[in-house]
Each structure stands twice: as C-alpha cells, then as structure tokens.
Tab-separated table of C-alpha atoms in Angstrom:
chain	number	residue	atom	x	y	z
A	1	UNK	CA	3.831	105.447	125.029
A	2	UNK	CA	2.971	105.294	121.427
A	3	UNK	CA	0.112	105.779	119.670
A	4	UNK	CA	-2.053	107.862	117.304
A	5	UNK	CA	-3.193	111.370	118.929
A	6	UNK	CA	-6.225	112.994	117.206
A	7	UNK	CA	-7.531	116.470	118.832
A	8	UNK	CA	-9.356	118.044	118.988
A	9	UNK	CA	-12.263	115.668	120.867
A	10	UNK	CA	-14.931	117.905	119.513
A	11	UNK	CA	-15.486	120.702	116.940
A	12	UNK	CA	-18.244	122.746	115.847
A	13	UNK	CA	-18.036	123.966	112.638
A	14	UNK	CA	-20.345	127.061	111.287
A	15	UNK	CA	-21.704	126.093	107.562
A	16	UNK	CA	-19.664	127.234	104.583
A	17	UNK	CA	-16.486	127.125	107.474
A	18	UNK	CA	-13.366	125.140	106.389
A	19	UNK	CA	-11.589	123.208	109.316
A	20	UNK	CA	-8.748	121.243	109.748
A	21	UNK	CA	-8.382	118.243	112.046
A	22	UNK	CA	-4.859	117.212	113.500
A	23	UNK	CA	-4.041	113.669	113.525
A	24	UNK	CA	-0.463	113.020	114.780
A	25	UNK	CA	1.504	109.270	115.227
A	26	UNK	CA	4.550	108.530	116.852
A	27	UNK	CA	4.742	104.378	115.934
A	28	UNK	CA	7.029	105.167	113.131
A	29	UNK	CA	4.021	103.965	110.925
A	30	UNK	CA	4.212	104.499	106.900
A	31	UNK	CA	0.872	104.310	106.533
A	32	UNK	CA	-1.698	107.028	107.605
A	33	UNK	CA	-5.455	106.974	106.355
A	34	UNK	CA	-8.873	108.931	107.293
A	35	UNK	CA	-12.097	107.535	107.982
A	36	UNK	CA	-15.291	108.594	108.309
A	37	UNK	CA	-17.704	107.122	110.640
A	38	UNK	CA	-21.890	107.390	110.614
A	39	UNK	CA	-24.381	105.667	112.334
A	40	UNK	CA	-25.298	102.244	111.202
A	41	UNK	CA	-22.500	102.845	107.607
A	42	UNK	CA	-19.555	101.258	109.377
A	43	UNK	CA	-16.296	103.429	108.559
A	44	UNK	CA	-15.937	104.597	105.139
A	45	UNK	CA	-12.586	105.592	103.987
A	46	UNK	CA	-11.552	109.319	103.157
A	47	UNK	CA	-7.805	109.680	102.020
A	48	UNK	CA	-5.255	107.273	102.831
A	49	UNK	CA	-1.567	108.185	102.372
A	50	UNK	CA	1.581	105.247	102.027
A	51	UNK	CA	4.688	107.676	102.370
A	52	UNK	CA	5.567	111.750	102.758
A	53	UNK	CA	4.278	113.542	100.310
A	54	UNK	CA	1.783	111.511	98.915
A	55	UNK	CA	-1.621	110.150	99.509
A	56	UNK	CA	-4.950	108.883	97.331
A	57	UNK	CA	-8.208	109.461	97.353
A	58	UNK	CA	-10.219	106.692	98.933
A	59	UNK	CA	-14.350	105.936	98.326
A	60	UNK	CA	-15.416	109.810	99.624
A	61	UNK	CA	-12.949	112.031	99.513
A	62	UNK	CA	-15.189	114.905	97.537
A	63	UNK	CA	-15.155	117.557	100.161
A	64	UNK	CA	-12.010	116.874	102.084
A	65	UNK	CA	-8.283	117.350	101.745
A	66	UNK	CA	-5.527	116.322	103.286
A	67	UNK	CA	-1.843	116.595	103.099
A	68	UNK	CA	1.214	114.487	104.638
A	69	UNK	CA	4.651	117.177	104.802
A	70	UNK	CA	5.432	114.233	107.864
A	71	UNK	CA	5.723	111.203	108.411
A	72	UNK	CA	4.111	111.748	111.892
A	73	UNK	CA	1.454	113.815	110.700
A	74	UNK	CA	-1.860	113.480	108.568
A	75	UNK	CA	-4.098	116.694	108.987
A	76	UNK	CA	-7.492	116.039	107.007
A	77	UNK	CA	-9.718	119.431	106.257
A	78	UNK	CA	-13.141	119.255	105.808
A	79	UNK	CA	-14.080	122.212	103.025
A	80	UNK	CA	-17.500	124.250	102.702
A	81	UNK	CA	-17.512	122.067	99.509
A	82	UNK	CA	-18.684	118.835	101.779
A	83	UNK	CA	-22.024	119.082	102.112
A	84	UNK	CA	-23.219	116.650	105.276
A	85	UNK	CA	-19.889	116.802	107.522
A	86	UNK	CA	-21.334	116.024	110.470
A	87	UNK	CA	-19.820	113.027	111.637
A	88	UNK	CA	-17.176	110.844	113.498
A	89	UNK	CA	-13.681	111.025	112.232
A	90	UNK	CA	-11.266	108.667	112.370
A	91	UNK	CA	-7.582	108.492	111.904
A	92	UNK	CA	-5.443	105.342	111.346
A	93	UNK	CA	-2.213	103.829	110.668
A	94	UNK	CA	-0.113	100.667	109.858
A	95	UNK	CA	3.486	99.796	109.509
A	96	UNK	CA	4.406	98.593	106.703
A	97	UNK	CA	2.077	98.068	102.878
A	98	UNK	CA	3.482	94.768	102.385
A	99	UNK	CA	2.670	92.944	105.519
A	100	UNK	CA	-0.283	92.310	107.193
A	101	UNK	CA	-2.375	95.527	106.885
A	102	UNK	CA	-3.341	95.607	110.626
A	103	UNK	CA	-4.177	99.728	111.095
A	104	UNK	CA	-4.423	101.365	114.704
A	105	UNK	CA	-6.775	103.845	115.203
A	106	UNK	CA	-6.739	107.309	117.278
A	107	UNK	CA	-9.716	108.053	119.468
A	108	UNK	CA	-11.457	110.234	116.740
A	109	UNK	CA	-13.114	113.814	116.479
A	110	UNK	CA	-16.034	114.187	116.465
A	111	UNK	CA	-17.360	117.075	113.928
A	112	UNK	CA	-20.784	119.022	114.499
A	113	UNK	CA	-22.022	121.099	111.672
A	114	UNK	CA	-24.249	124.215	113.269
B	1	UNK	CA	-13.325	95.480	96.297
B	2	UNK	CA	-14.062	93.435	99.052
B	3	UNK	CA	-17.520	93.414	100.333
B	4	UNK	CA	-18.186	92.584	104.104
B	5	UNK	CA	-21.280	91.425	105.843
B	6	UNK	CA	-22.064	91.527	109.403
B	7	UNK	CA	-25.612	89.570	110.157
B	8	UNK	CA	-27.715	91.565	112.997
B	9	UNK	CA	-26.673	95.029	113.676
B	10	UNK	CA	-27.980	94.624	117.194
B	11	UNK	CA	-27.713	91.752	119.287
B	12	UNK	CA	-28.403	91.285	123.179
B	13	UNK	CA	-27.383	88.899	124.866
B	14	UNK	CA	-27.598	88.133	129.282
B	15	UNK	CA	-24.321	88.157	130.902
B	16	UNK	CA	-22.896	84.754	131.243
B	17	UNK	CA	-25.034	83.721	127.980
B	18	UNK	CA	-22.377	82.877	124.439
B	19	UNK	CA	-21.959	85.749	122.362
B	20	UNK	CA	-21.982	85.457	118.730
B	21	UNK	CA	-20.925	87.781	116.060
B	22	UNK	CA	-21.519	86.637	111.867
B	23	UNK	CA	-19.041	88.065	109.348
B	24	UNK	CA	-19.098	87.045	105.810
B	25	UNK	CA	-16.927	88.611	103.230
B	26	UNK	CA	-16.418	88.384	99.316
B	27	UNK	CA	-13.441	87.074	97.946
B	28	UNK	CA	-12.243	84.684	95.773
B	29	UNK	CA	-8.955	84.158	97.547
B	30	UNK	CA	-8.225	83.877	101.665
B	31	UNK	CA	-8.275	87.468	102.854
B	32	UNK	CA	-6.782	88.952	106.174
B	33	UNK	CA	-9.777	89.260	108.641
B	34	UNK	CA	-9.856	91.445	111.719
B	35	UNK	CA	-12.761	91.856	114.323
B	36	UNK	CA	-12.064	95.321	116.065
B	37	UNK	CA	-14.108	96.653	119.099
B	38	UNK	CA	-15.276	99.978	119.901
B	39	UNK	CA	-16.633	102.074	123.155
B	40	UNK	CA	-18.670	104.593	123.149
B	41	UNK	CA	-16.722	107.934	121.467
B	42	UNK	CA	-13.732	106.380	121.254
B	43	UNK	CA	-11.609	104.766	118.479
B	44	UNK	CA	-11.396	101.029	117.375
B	45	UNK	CA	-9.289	98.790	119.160
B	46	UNK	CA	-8.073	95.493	117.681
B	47	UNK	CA	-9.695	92.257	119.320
B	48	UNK	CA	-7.977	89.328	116.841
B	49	UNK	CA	-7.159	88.531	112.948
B	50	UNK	CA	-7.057	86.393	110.630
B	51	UNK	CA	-3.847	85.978	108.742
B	52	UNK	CA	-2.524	82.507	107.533
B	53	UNK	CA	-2.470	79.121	109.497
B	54	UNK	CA	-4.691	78.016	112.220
B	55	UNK	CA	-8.197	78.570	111.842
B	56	UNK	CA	-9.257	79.421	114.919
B	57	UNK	CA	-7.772	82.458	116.316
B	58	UNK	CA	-7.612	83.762	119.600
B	59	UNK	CA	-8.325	87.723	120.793
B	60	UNK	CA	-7.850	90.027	123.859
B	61	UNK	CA	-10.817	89.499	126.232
B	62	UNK	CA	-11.813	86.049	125.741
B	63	UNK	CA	-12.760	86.473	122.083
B	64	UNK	CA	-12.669	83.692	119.334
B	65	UNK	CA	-12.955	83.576	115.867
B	66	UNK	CA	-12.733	80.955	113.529
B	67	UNK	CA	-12.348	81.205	109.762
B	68	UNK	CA	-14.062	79.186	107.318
B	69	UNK	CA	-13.256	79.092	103.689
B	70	UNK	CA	-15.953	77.298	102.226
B	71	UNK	CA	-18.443	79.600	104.171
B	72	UNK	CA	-16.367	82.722	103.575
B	73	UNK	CA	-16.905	83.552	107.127
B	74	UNK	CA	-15.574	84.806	110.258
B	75	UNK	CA	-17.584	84.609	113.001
B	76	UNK	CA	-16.781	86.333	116.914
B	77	UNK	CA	-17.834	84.353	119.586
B	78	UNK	CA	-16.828	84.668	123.571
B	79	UNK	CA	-18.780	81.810	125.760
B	80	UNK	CA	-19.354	84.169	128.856
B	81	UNK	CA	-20.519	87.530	128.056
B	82	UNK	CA	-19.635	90.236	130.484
B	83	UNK	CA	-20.723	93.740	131.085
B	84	UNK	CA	-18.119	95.383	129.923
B	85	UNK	CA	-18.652	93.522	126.496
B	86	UNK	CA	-21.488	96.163	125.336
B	87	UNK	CA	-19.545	98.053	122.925
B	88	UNK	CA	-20.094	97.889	119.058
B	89	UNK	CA	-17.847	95.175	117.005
B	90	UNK	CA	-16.707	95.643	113.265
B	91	UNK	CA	-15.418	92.872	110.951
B	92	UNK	CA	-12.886	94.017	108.080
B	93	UNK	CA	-11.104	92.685	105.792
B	94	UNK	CA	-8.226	93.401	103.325
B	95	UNK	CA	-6.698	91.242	100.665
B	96	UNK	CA	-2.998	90.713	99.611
B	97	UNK	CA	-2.942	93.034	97.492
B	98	UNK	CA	-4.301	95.719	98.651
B	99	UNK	CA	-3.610	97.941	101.804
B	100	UNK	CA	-6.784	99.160	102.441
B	101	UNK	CA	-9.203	97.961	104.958
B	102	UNK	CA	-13.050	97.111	104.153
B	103	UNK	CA	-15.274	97.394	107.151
B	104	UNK	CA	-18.851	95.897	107.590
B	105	UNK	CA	-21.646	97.896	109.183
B	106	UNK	CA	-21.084	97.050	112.916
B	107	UNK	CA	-22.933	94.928	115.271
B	108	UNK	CA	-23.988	96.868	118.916
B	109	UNK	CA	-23.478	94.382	121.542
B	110	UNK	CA	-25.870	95.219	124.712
B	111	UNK	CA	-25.385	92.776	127.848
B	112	UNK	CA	-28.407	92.308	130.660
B	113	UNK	CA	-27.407	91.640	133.821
C-alpha cells in the first residue's frame, strides 16, 4: 500500500537536545512539506520542499531544519535553537506543483519537550 | 496569503441532528478548497474539495460542501450525524498559484447519542 510513514509515534526530547524526525513516502510524490500542529492554531507550515535537493522555508521554520537527499524522504530536526517544540508534527505530500495541490498527510509525531 | 476562517471551534451536535461546518476564506480569485478530517492522534485525512465546476461537491462519509463565490465560503454539512463523526474538521485552501496549503483553526465535532 502507499502512503506517507512518519515514526516515530512519540518522542521525548531533553531541553537543549537536537532530534530528528523521519518522514518517509512511497506515492512517488514531488512534493514533501512539514507542519506543525497546536491546540486551537490549526497547522502551521514548517519547510516545504518541491524536488531533491531543495526545499523553502515556510511561516516558522526558525528552529528547525530539514533536508531532502530523496525523493522518498523528508527528515525535519527540531534544534535546541526552537524554543517551545512541544507539539504535533505533521508530514505531507502532493504529486505534482501544477495541479491541484491536494497534500496527504502521515499520521504525525508527536514531540514532548521534558 | 490566503486567510481562512472557520466559525465555532466547537460544535455539538445529537446524532441524527444536520451537521454544519462555516469556512470563509480571502481571495480575490476562486481558490481550491478542501475540508480534511482528523481523529484523535492521527493525521488528516481528505473528506472533499473544491476545484472547478459544480458547486456542490460531494465527500467520503456523507459529507457536502458547497462553494459560494459571492460569500467566499465553503461550508461542510452531512444531514445525519453519526458517532463516529466526532473528530476535528479543518478547511484549507490554496490558490493557483501557489502550492502551499492555508489551514483554518479547526472545528471539534462532538456527537450525543
């Protein structure tokens, strides 16, 4: 079956800690983009990447990196530099930029900040 | 940028009662509208969109939307709610020109039995 694989489920993160979060698609989609999700803010995007090797910042990317070596893969890495990471992450993709922009989503990790 | 507005961010309804769901967006030209659903820890699944031609557009489930230009709106509607309907719904919407979605704040649907 295809579809967007995000893992893992859960991490706990110590302050000042970088970590990395996998997000891996096998639809053969172009597009790949990051979202973060808190209670009551809708999703906000992160990073958003249209082909290998690059990506763009979206509307709150301070904090976070990501890189795209794949087309299949999108890793996103929260830094020590982010300073409220506690949140819902989600990862998304679409087919194609010039057609209708309809993204699928993975089922999202969920980040806790001790 | 596209701004989108979802009225109520709670809304209860009893099963078997209509559901209704307001989006309104900001654009000067038609956008691409999507309502997307999502359970409790989990990602967003697609329920319908909005692309070009007939107004009223039909989704997985037994949802309905209809889009109105002069309004710039989108509203979700179902006539029979169900149970398994208590999830939280997000409207978003992208333009032609751009490839990146804008999402209103969610609406939390709870259903009494």
């Amino acid at each position: 079956d295809g579809g967007i694989t995000q893992s893992p489920k859960y991490l706990f993160r110590k302050e000042g800690q970088n970590v990395t979060l996998s997000c891996e698609q096998n639809l053969n989609h172009d597009a790949m983009y990051w979202y973060r999700q808190d209670p009551g803010q809708g999703l906000r995007l992160i990073y958003y990447s249209q082909i290998v090797n690059d990506f763009q910042k979206g509307d709150i990317a301070e904090g976070y990196s990501v890189s795209r070596e794949k087309k299949e893969s999108f890793p996103l890495t929260v830094t020590s530099a982010q300073k409220n990471p506690t949140a819902f992450y989600l990862c998304a993709s679409s087919i194609d930029l010039g057609s209708v922009k309809e993204q699928f989503f993975g089922p999202g990790t969920r980040l806790t900040v001790l | 940028a596209q701004s989108v507005t979802q009225l109520g961010s709670h809304v209860s309804v009893s099963e078997g009662a209509l559901v209704l769901l307001r989006c309104n967006y900001s654009s000067s030209v038609p956008p691409y509208l999507f309502w997307y659903v999502q359970y409790p820890n989990q990602g967003l699944q697609l329920l319908l969109k909005y692309t070009t031609g007939a107004t009223l557009v039909k989704g997985i489930n037994g949802f309905e939307a209809e889009f109105k230009k002069s309004e710039t709106s989108f509203h979700l509607t179902k006539p029979s709610a169900h149970m398994s309907d208590a999830a939280e719904y997000f409207c978003a919407v992208s333009d032609y020109s751009d490839y990146k979605l804008s999402f209103g704040a969610g609406t939390t649907v709870t259903v009494r039995a």
